[in-house]
Short mmCIF file of C-alpha atoms in Angstrom, two decimals:
data_model
loop_
_atom_site.label_atom_id
_atom_site.label_comp_id
_atom_site.label_asym_id
_atom_site.label_seq_id
_atom_site.Cartn_x
_atom_site.Cartn_y
_atom_site.Cartn_z
CA MET A 1 29.31 0.15 227.30
CA SER A 2 30.35 -3.44 226.77
CA ASN A 3 27.85 -6.24 226.45
CA THR A 4 27.47 -8.90 229.20
CA PRO A 5 24.79 -11.52 228.46
CA ASP A 6 23.18 -13.04 231.55
CA ASP A 7 22.96 -16.61 230.22
CA ARG A 8 26.50 -17.42 231.38
CA LYS A 9 29.09 -17.02 234.15
CA TYR A 10 32.24 -14.91 234.26
CA ALA A 11 35.75 -15.24 235.71
CA ASP A 12 37.45 -12.16 237.09
CA SER A 13 40.21 -12.86 234.54
CA HIS A 14 37.62 -11.96 231.84
CA GLU A 15 36.65 -15.35 230.46
CA TRP A 16 33.00 -16.33 230.07
CA ALA A 17 31.74 -19.90 230.71
CA LEU A 18 28.47 -21.13 229.23
CA LEU A 19 26.92 -24.34 230.51
CA GLU A 20 25.42 -26.08 227.48
CA ALA A 21 22.48 -28.48 227.33
CA ASP A 22 24.84 -31.49 227.10
CA GLY A 23 26.57 -30.52 230.35
CA ASN A 24 29.75 -29.23 228.70
CA VAL A 25 31.16 -25.74 229.28
CA ARG A 26 31.95 -23.46 226.36
CA VAL A 27 34.63 -20.80 227.05
CA GLY A 28 35.61 -17.51 225.48
CA ILE A 29 36.62 -13.96 226.47
CA THR A 30 34.25 -11.12 227.24
CA ASP A 31 33.30 -8.17 225.09
CA HIS A 32 35.06 -5.97 227.64
CA ALA A 33 38.27 -8.02 227.30
CA GLN A 34 38.29 -7.92 223.50
CA GLU A 35 37.68 -4.17 223.59
CA LEU A 36 40.64 -3.66 225.92
CA LEU A 37 42.90 -5.86 223.82
CA GLY A 38 42.02 -4.27 220.49
CA ASP A 39 42.23 -6.18 217.20
CA LEU A 40 43.11 -9.85 217.83
CA VAL A 41 45.79 -11.16 215.47
CA PHE A 42 46.74 -14.59 216.82
CA VAL A 43 45.24 -17.28 219.03
CA GLU A 44 47.26 -20.15 220.49
CA LEU A 45 44.64 -22.84 221.07
CA PRO A 46 44.83 -25.67 223.62
CA GLU A 47 44.80 -29.26 222.41
CA ALA A 48 41.66 -31.34 222.36
CA GLY A 49 42.01 -34.11 224.91
CA GLN A 50 44.13 -31.99 227.25
CA SER A 51 43.10 -32.08 230.93
CA VAL A 52 42.90 -28.76 232.71
CA ASP A 53 42.45 -27.60 236.25
CA LYS A 54 40.35 -24.60 237.07
CA GLY A 55 42.65 -21.57 236.74
CA ASP A 56 45.17 -23.28 234.39
CA GLU A 57 46.60 -21.22 231.56
CA CYS A 58 45.52 -23.14 228.51
CA SER A 59 45.42 -20.66 225.64
CA VAL A 60 46.95 -17.34 224.60
CA VAL A 61 45.30 -14.58 222.63
CA GLU A 62 47.49 -11.89 221.10
CA SER A 63 46.22 -8.55 219.89
CA VAL A 64 47.89 -5.62 218.19
CA LYS A 65 48.54 -4.42 221.72
CA ALA A 66 49.36 -7.35 224.01
CA ALA A 67 49.40 -11.07 224.70
CA SER A 68 46.89 -12.35 227.22
CA ASP A 69 46.63 -15.77 228.87
CA ILE A 70 43.28 -17.53 228.90
CA TYR A 71 42.54 -19.54 232.03
CA SER A 72 40.17 -22.47 232.19
CA PRO A 73 37.22 -21.47 234.38
CA VAL A 74 36.55 -25.12 235.35
CA THR A 75 38.41 -28.42 235.87
CA GLY A 76 37.93 -31.10 233.25
CA GLU A 77 38.98 -32.24 229.77
CA ILE A 78 39.12 -30.05 226.68
CA ILE A 79 36.90 -31.78 224.14
CA ALA A 80 36.76 -29.19 221.37
CA ILE A 81 38.66 -26.16 220.16
CA ASN A 82 37.58 -23.43 217.76
CA ASP A 83 39.91 -24.13 214.81
CA ALA A 84 38.37 -21.27 212.84
CA LEU A 85 40.24 -18.83 215.07
CA GLU A 86 43.55 -19.95 213.54
CA ASP A 87 42.64 -18.14 210.34
CA SER A 88 40.17 -15.61 211.75
CA PRO A 89 41.23 -14.44 215.20
CA GLU A 90 39.13 -11.32 214.54
CA ALA A 91 36.02 -13.46 215.19
CA ILE A 92 36.74 -12.77 218.87
CA ASN A 93 36.42 -9.02 218.22
CA ASP A 94 33.37 -9.36 216.00
CA SER A 95 31.47 -11.94 218.03
CA PRO A 96 33.04 -12.57 221.44
CA TYR A 97 30.08 -14.58 222.80
CA ASP A 98 29.24 -16.70 219.74
CA ASP A 99 31.61 -17.26 216.80
CA GLY A 100 34.56 -16.17 218.95
CA TRP A 101 34.34 -19.06 221.44
CA ILE A 102 37.76 -20.61 222.15
CA PHE A 103 37.33 -24.12 223.62
CA ILE A 104 34.84 -26.48 225.26
CA VAL A 105 35.56 -28.28 228.53
CA LYS A 106 33.83 -31.42 229.73
CA PRO A 107 33.74 -30.50 233.42
CA THR A 108 34.59 -32.93 236.21
CA ASP A 109 32.29 -31.02 238.52
CA ALA A 110 29.92 -28.51 236.92
CA SER A 111 29.15 -27.01 240.33
CA GLU A 112 32.50 -25.17 240.03
CA LEU A 113 30.58 -22.75 237.83
CA ASN A 114 28.80 -21.49 240.93
CA GLU A 115 32.08 -20.00 242.13
CA LEU A 116 32.18 -17.68 239.11
CA LEU A 117 30.52 -14.26 238.83
CA ASP A 118 27.10 -13.73 237.32
CA ALA A 119 26.59 -11.04 234.69
CA GLU A 120 25.81 -8.35 237.24
CA GLY A 121 28.81 -9.26 239.37
CA TYR A 122 31.08 -9.11 236.32
CA GLN A 123 29.65 -5.75 235.23
CA ASN A 124 30.41 -4.37 238.71
CA LEU A 125 33.94 -5.71 238.51
CA VAL A 126 34.51 -4.05 235.14
CA GLU A 127 33.10 -0.74 236.32
CA ASP A 128 35.41 -0.77 239.35
CA GLU A 129 38.52 -1.35 237.21
CA MET B 1 46.50 16.54 235.44
CA ILE B 2 46.25 14.82 232.08
CA LYS B 3 46.76 17.12 229.09
CA LYS B 4 44.30 17.35 226.22
CA THR B 5 44.77 18.56 222.67
CA ILE B 6 42.29 20.98 221.13
CA LEU B 7 40.77 18.03 219.23
CA ASN B 8 39.96 16.01 222.37
CA SER B 9 36.18 16.42 222.16
CA ALA B 10 36.28 15.70 218.41
CA HIS B 11 37.93 12.33 219.17
CA ARG B 12 35.34 11.52 221.83
CA GLN B 13 32.48 12.40 219.48
CA LEU B 14 33.92 9.90 217.02
CA GLY B 15 33.85 7.20 219.70
CA ALA B 16 37.63 6.95 220.06
CA ARG B 17 39.13 4.71 222.70
CA MET B 18 41.33 7.10 224.64
CA VAL B 19 44.55 6.28 226.51
CA ASP B 20 47.07 8.13 228.62
CA PHE B 21 50.00 8.55 226.24
CA GLY B 22 52.88 10.15 228.13
CA GLY B 23 50.54 12.42 230.06
CA TRP B 24 48.30 13.21 227.08
CA ASP B 25 44.75 11.91 226.68
CA MET B 26 45.00 10.57 223.13
CA PRO B 27 42.97 8.30 220.81
CA VAL B 28 44.47 4.81 220.43
CA ASN B 29 41.84 3.82 217.86
CA TYR B 30 38.35 4.75 216.63
CA GLY B 31 37.21 1.13 216.31
CA SER B 32 39.72 -1.09 214.54
CA GLN B 33 43.43 -0.29 214.56
CA ILE B 34 44.00 -2.69 211.67
CA ASP B 35 41.35 -1.02 209.49
CA GLU B 36 42.93 2.35 210.23
CA HIS B 37 46.35 0.97 209.28
CA HIS B 38 45.02 -0.21 205.91
CA ASP B 39 43.23 3.12 205.35
CA VAL B 40 46.61 4.86 205.47
CA ARG B 41 48.44 2.31 203.31
CA ASN B 42 45.70 2.19 200.66
CA GLY B 43 43.85 5.50 200.89
CA VAL B 44 44.16 8.29 203.40
CA GLY B 45 43.98 8.66 207.17
CA MET B 46 44.65 11.41 209.67
CA PHE B 47 46.22 11.62 213.11
CA ASP B 48 45.99 14.28 215.76
CA VAL B 49 49.63 14.92 216.65
CA SER B 50 49.03 18.23 218.41
CA HIS B 51 50.79 16.85 221.47
CA MET B 52 54.10 17.14 219.62
CA THR B 53 56.29 20.10 220.45
CA VAL B 54 57.05 22.85 217.94
CA VAL B 55 60.09 25.03 218.65
CA ASP B 56 61.15 27.97 216.51
CA ILE B 57 64.80 29.04 216.41
CA HIS B 58 65.23 32.64 215.31
CA GLY B 59 68.22 34.94 215.01
CA PRO B 60 71.38 35.81 213.08
CA GLN B 61 73.18 32.73 214.44
CA ALA B 62 70.31 30.28 213.98
CA ARG B 63 72.23 28.23 211.46
CA SER B 64 75.51 28.03 213.36
CA PHE B 65 73.62 27.17 216.54
CA LEU B 66 71.80 24.26 214.88
CA GLN B 67 75.06 23.08 213.30
CA TYR B 68 76.37 22.77 216.85
CA LEU B 69 73.17 21.39 218.42
CA LEU B 70 72.35 18.62 215.91
CA ALA B 71 74.25 15.57 214.67
CA ASN B 72 72.94 16.08 211.16
CA ASP B 73 74.05 19.25 209.38
CA VAL B 74 71.51 21.99 208.63
CA ALA B 75 73.98 23.36 206.07
CA LYS B 76 72.48 20.66 203.79
CA LEU B 77 69.30 22.72 203.80
CA THR B 78 69.74 25.22 201.02
CA ARG B 79 66.24 25.38 199.54
CA GLN B 80 63.62 27.26 201.52
CA GLY B 81 61.21 24.84 203.18
CA LYS B 82 63.53 21.84 203.05
CA ALA B 83 63.41 19.48 206.03
CA LEU B 84 66.04 17.32 207.71
CA TYR B 85 65.77 14.47 210.22
CA SER B 86 68.37 14.56 212.98
CA CYS B 87 69.33 13.31 216.40
CA MET B 88 70.12 15.74 219.19
CA LEU B 89 72.95 14.19 221.21
CA ASN B 90 74.44 14.77 224.64
CA GLU B 91 78.21 15.05 225.17
CA ALA B 92 78.46 11.25 225.50
CA ALA B 93 76.68 10.84 222.12
CA GLY B 94 73.53 9.49 223.76
CA ILE B 95 70.34 10.47 221.98
CA ILE B 96 68.40 13.19 223.84
CA ASP B 97 65.73 13.18 221.14
CA ASP B 98 65.15 12.76 217.43
CA LEU B 99 63.50 15.58 215.54
CA ILE B 100 62.70 17.21 212.23
CA VAL B 101 64.14 20.62 211.42
CA TYR B 102 62.61 22.79 208.69
CA PHE B 103 64.60 25.57 207.00
CA MET B 104 62.41 28.66 206.71
CA ASP B 105 65.13 31.23 206.03
CA ALA B 106 68.69 31.97 207.17
CA GLN B 107 67.44 33.32 210.48
CA ASN B 108 64.46 31.03 211.04
CA TYR B 109 64.28 27.30 211.53
CA ARG B 110 61.44 25.25 212.96
CA LEU B 111 62.00 22.09 215.02
CA VAL B 112 59.39 19.44 215.77
CA VAL B 113 60.39 17.32 218.76
CA ASN B 114 58.69 14.54 220.69
CA ALA B 115 55.96 15.27 223.24
CA SER B 116 57.37 12.84 225.80
CA THR B 117 60.70 14.67 225.89
CA ARG B 118 59.34 18.23 225.77
CA GLU B 119 60.67 19.55 229.09
CA LYS B 120 64.19 18.13 228.83
CA ASP B 121 64.47 19.14 225.15
CA LEU B 122 63.47 22.73 225.82
CA ALA B 123 65.82 22.98 228.81
CA TRP B 124 68.70 21.51 226.77
CA ILE B 125 68.09 23.69 223.72
CA GLU B 126 67.81 26.85 225.83
CA GLN B 127 70.96 25.97 227.77
CA GLN B 128 72.98 25.29 224.60
CA ALA B 129 71.61 28.44 222.92
CA LYS B 130 73.06 30.79 225.54
CA PRO B 131 76.36 31.60 223.75
CA PHE B 132 74.53 32.17 220.45
CA ASP B 133 72.57 35.15 219.20
CA VAL B 134 69.30 33.24 218.85
CA THR B 135 65.90 33.07 220.49
CA VAL B 136 64.17 29.78 221.27
CA SER B 137 60.36 29.94 221.19
CA GLU B 138 58.02 27.09 221.84
CA ARG B 139 54.77 27.31 219.86
CA PRO B 140 52.22 25.49 222.06
CA GLN B 141 49.33 27.35 220.44
CA LEU B 142 49.77 25.41 217.20
CA ALA B 143 47.72 22.27 216.62
CA MET B 144 49.14 19.57 214.33
CA ILE B 145 47.31 17.10 212.10
CA ALA B 146 49.15 14.47 210.05
CA VAL B 147 47.25 13.42 206.90
CA GLN B 148 48.93 10.34 205.45
CA GLY B 149 48.40 7.92 202.60
CA PRO B 150 48.56 7.78 198.78
CA LYS B 151 45.41 9.93 198.54
CA ALA B 152 46.51 12.50 201.15
CA ARG B 153 47.59 15.24 198.75
CA GLN B 154 44.47 15.09 196.58
CA LYS B 155 42.26 15.35 199.68
CA VAL B 156 44.20 18.03 201.53
CA CYS B 157 45.28 20.54 198.88
CA PRO B 158 41.75 21.69 197.86
CA ILE B 159 40.73 22.52 201.43
CA LEU B 160 43.82 24.41 202.57
CA PRO B 161 43.18 28.16 203.04
CA ASP B 162 44.04 30.78 200.41
CA ARG B 163 47.01 30.05 198.18
CA LEU B 164 48.42 27.39 200.46
CA GLY B 165 46.74 24.56 198.57
CA LEU B 166 48.54 25.54 195.37
CA SER B 167 51.90 25.69 197.12
CA ALA B 168 51.29 22.42 198.97
CA ALA B 169 50.52 20.67 195.68
CA GLU B 170 53.96 21.71 194.39
CA ILE B 171 56.28 20.89 197.25
CA LYS B 172 58.62 17.93 197.05
CA PRO B 173 58.86 15.17 199.67
CA PHE B 174 60.56 16.33 202.84
CA SER B 175 59.79 19.99 202.13
CA ALA B 176 57.36 22.50 203.57
CA CYS B 177 55.40 25.61 202.67
CA TRP B 178 53.49 28.04 204.83
CA PHE B 179 51.08 30.93 204.79
CA GLY B 180 50.45 33.00 207.90
CA GLU B 181 50.31 30.61 210.82
CA TRP B 182 49.53 27.60 208.64
CA PHE B 183 52.54 25.37 207.93
CA VAL B 184 52.43 22.30 205.69
CA GLY B 185 55.29 19.79 205.64
CA ARG B 186 55.36 16.88 203.18
CA THR B 187 56.63 14.67 205.97
CA GLY B 188 55.25 11.94 208.18
CA TYR B 189 55.76 8.87 210.28
CA THR B 190 54.03 6.17 208.26
CA GLY B 191 56.17 5.40 205.20
CA GLU B 192 53.45 6.86 202.95
CA ASP B 193 53.16 10.17 201.14
CA GLY B 194 51.29 12.87 203.00
CA PHE B 195 51.44 16.05 205.01
CA GLU B 196 51.98 17.16 208.55
CA ILE B 197 49.98 20.34 208.99
CA MET B 198 50.52 22.86 211.75
CA LEU B 199 47.71 25.36 212.18
CA PRO B 200 46.31 27.78 214.77
CA GLU B 201 44.44 25.95 217.52
CA ASP B 202 41.20 27.83 216.86
CA LYS B 203 41.18 26.48 213.29
CA ALA B 204 41.91 22.88 214.17
CA GLU B 205 38.40 21.57 214.86
CA GLY B 206 37.03 23.13 211.68
CA PHE B 207 39.83 21.71 209.55
CA TRP B 208 39.50 18.25 211.17
CA SER B 209 35.75 18.31 210.31
CA GLN B 210 36.50 19.32 206.71
CA LEU B 211 38.95 16.44 206.39
CA LEU B 212 36.30 14.04 207.72
CA GLU B 213 33.80 15.41 205.20
CA VAL B 214 36.11 14.72 202.25
CA GLY B 215 36.59 11.14 203.42
CA VAL B 216 39.82 11.20 205.39
CA LYS B 217 39.62 8.44 208.03
CA PRO B 218 40.53 9.30 211.63
CA CYS B 219 43.35 7.05 212.88
CA GLY B 220 44.70 6.56 216.38
CA LEU B 221 48.12 6.13 217.89
CA GLY B 222 47.80 2.34 217.57
CA ALA B 223 47.84 2.49 213.77
CA ARG B 224 50.51 5.18 213.90
CA ASP B 225 52.73 2.71 215.75
CA THR B 226 52.19 -0.25 213.39
CA LEU B 227 52.69 2.03 210.35
CA ARG B 228 55.96 3.46 211.63
CA LEU B 229 57.16 -0.02 212.65
CA GLU B 230 56.50 -1.35 209.14
CA ALA B 231 58.31 1.68 207.74
CA GLY B 232 61.29 0.91 210.01
CA MET B 233 61.13 4.28 211.73
CA ASN B 234 62.49 4.48 215.26
CA LEU B 235 60.38 5.47 218.23
CA TYR B 236 62.14 7.54 220.86
CA GLY B 237 62.12 5.89 224.29
CA GLN B 238 61.76 2.42 222.78
CA ASP B 239 64.29 2.07 219.99
CA MET B 240 66.73 4.61 221.37
CA ASP B 241 67.28 6.81 224.40
CA GLU B 242 70.06 8.72 226.17
CA ASP B 243 71.99 5.51 226.81
CA LYS B 244 72.15 4.66 223.11
CA ASN B 245 74.05 6.36 220.30
CA PRO B 246 72.86 6.77 216.70
CA LEU B 247 75.36 4.23 215.34
CA GLU B 248 73.78 1.37 217.34
CA SER B 249 70.25 2.62 216.64
CA GLY B 250 70.19 2.32 212.87
CA LEU B 251 70.70 6.07 212.54
CA ALA B 252 74.28 6.31 211.29
CA TRP B 253 72.85 7.81 208.07
CA THR B 254 71.65 10.83 210.05
CA VAL B 255 75.11 11.73 211.37
CA ALA B 256 76.91 14.25 209.15
CA TRP B 257 80.66 13.68 209.61
CA GLN B 258 81.55 16.14 206.85
CA PRO B 259 82.81 18.81 207.09
CA ASN B 260 85.46 17.48 209.48
CA ASP B 261 85.69 20.72 211.39
CA ARG B 262 81.99 20.99 212.28
CA ASP B 263 81.93 20.64 216.03
CA PHE B 264 78.54 19.26 217.06
CA ILE B 265 77.58 18.12 220.54
CA GLY B 266 78.57 14.48 220.97
CA ARG B 267 80.96 14.42 218.01
CA SER B 268 84.15 13.51 219.87
CA ALA B 269 82.41 10.78 221.88
CA LEU B 270 80.83 9.39 218.73
CA GLU B 271 84.19 9.41 216.90
CA ALA B 272 85.75 7.45 219.77
CA ILE B 273 82.90 4.90 219.66
CA LYS B 274 83.27 4.54 215.91
CA LYS B 275 87.03 4.07 216.17
CA GLN B 276 86.63 1.40 218.83
CA GLY B 277 84.15 -0.52 216.66
CA LEU B 278 80.55 -1.29 217.40
CA SER B 279 79.56 -4.34 219.38
CA HIS B 280 75.89 -4.08 218.44
CA LYS B 281 73.81 -3.26 215.42
CA PHE B 282 70.20 -2.46 214.68
CA VAL B 283 68.23 -4.91 212.54
CA GLY B 284 64.76 -5.89 211.50
CA LEU B 285 63.29 -9.27 212.40
CA LEU B 286 60.61 -11.30 210.70
CA LEU B 287 59.00 -14.02 212.81
CA GLU B 288 58.86 -17.34 210.94
CA GLU B 289 56.39 -18.92 213.37
CA LYS B 290 53.04 -17.98 214.81
CA GLY B 291 52.85 -15.38 217.53
CA VAL B 292 53.63 -11.71 217.96
CA LEU B 293 57.06 -10.24 218.70
CA ARG B 294 57.04 -7.65 221.49
CA GLY B 295 59.46 -5.06 222.85
CA HIS B 296 61.99 -6.38 225.42
CA GLN B 297 61.88 -9.98 224.22
CA THR B 298 65.35 -11.56 224.11
CA VAL B 299 67.02 -12.34 220.78
CA VAL B 300 69.23 -15.44 220.97
CA LEU B 301 72.03 -15.91 218.42
CA ASP B 302 73.57 -19.23 217.28
CA ASP B 303 76.57 -18.61 219.57
CA ALA B 304 74.15 -18.10 222.51
CA SER B 305 74.92 -14.37 222.77
CA THR B 306 71.82 -12.22 223.14
CA GLY B 307 70.21 -9.01 222.01
CA GLU B 308 66.88 -7.33 222.61
CA ILE B 309 63.78 -6.45 220.64
CA THR B 310 63.22 -2.70 220.97
CA SER B 311 59.85 -2.54 219.15
CA GLY B 312 57.76 -5.47 218.01
CA GLY B 313 54.29 -6.08 216.78
CA TYR B 314 51.96 -7.37 214.14
CA SER B 315 52.30 -6.08 210.59
CA PRO B 316 48.82 -5.74 209.09
CA THR B 317 50.30 -5.27 205.59
CA MET B 318 52.46 -8.41 205.71
CA GLU B 319 50.15 -10.36 208.05
CA ARG B 320 53.28 -11.41 209.92
CA SER B 321 54.96 -10.33 213.08
CA ILE B 322 57.95 -7.99 212.73
CA ALA B 323 60.33 -6.21 215.05
CA LEU B 324 63.25 -3.84 215.39
CA ALA B 325 66.08 -5.15 217.54
CA ARG B 326 69.53 -4.25 218.86
CA VAL B 327 71.70 -7.32 218.55
CA PRO B 328 75.37 -8.40 218.65
CA ALA B 329 77.05 -7.26 215.43
CA ASN B 330 77.99 -10.83 214.43
CA ILE B 331 74.35 -11.93 214.02
CA GLY B 332 73.74 -14.25 211.06
CA GLU B 333 70.74 -14.57 208.77
CA THR B 334 68.51 -16.15 211.40
CA CYS B 335 68.09 -16.10 215.15
CA LYS B 336 65.74 -17.29 217.88
CA ILE B 337 63.41 -15.19 219.96
CA ASP B 338 62.48 -16.07 223.52
CA MET B 339 58.72 -15.66 223.39
CA ARG B 340 57.13 -16.35 226.73
CA GLY B 341 59.61 -19.13 227.44
CA LYS B 342 59.57 -20.72 223.99
CA LEU B 343 62.34 -20.18 221.43
CA LYS B 344 60.91 -19.26 218.04
CA GLU B 345 62.65 -18.82 214.70
CA ALA B 346 63.11 -15.39 213.11
CA THR B 347 64.86 -14.09 209.98
CA VAL B 348 67.17 -11.09 210.17
CA VAL B 349 66.28 -8.40 207.62
CA LYS B 350 66.93 -4.74 206.87
CA PRO B 351 64.85 -2.63 209.24
CA CYS B 352 62.46 -1.36 206.57
CA PHE B 353 59.47 -3.60 205.92
CA VAL B 354 56.89 -1.55 204.02
CA ARG B 355 57.13 1.76 202.17
CA GLN B 356 54.70 3.42 199.77
CA GLY B 357 52.29 0.52 200.13
CA LYS B 358 54.90 -2.04 199.01
CA ILE B 359 56.52 -4.81 201.00
CA GLN B 360 60.30 -4.25 200.91
CA ILE B 361 61.58 -7.66 201.96
CA ASP B 362 61.18 -11.26 200.82
CA VAL B 363 58.44 -12.90 202.84
#
């Protein structure tokens, strides 16, 4: 059974979004998503400073099996990217919710997070797949 | 209904991630595909390949039948146990399947064909066998386990039953030995030394457990695919099919033109194709940029003509992305690949990247 922490929100495209104390939103992919993809071998990161709309493709993760687009779960500006993934994409497999984070968005309107699923809602979605 | 091999519950007990592979419920990995890949290159791993189809050809005309059925020539097999890789062609020289044939004796040969092509292969073989004094018998009651890697022989030989371990320790690459229903071929699909072992189904779980106990790592179809891709071995249905002939699939070396008077199915069509000249060839590609090459991506040449990647992926040994591709014959030393709308640089290489643990090309 994959792990779904309840401190964050989830998109039905399998990203998680964590609202941090400073009001920024940290983004990564779920344990379920990394399990489906298998070993990650390459991550194409967005650029810091890039503006994104909610639902924009802004990153690509590639595994031994497939390439998968990562969509921004909120509108805003990308203020940080996880450079460590360039050399260690496997961090997403080993630690999808911590070391495997992908980028941080400074949201224009943090209330957009309310439109995402909570942990229980995401679990139900995964079980129905 | 999805088919299961006799080892299905063994895979589930090991926590395998299972997938539907051509109608078979098979393990894709037991955790990390990349770790499994390295286990085979550096040590020893095992694969359940019981879904593959074993067909025995028996009878006084077994040899002449196979000389007609296959594009490679079983007359090359003079030593008992010797194996041969061949394509089985249709009249138009399209590849019905690729297979391994083992020479057991003048009246007995064993074929191992792909699982995904089982029905059409059996129908074709039976149809073509009609004028010959042979019987065609599928052997679905045999399980098959491939044990591959530089340490495969030292792990397997001591636990084979009876005298089979002694014989297996002696056989040369691409040869087989057998005892009762157990059959051991020094063959594989990884580019490493190792065995493919056919055994009675009721012995399979016990033997699998013994292999685990001596430290052989279970490996899924994911690692099997990256290993064969590195080794430059074709996968039926991806790298070739009935619309492609061996000469444009990197398999010209498997077509036995001599003797001139051997009439095999597809020969005249293949001769006509050869005479006309080939517009395409089969190459390896090494991606010079970041990303992962995938099947069906378009290869763009300097003159803007195009080809197609037939199999692509990530090479854990080289830590680069590699591919097999069918491209216009005039391709130069480099080309571009259309990867999700972006053109990326690739080098054209011989389609053999890694063998016996060693990288075969300049990286």
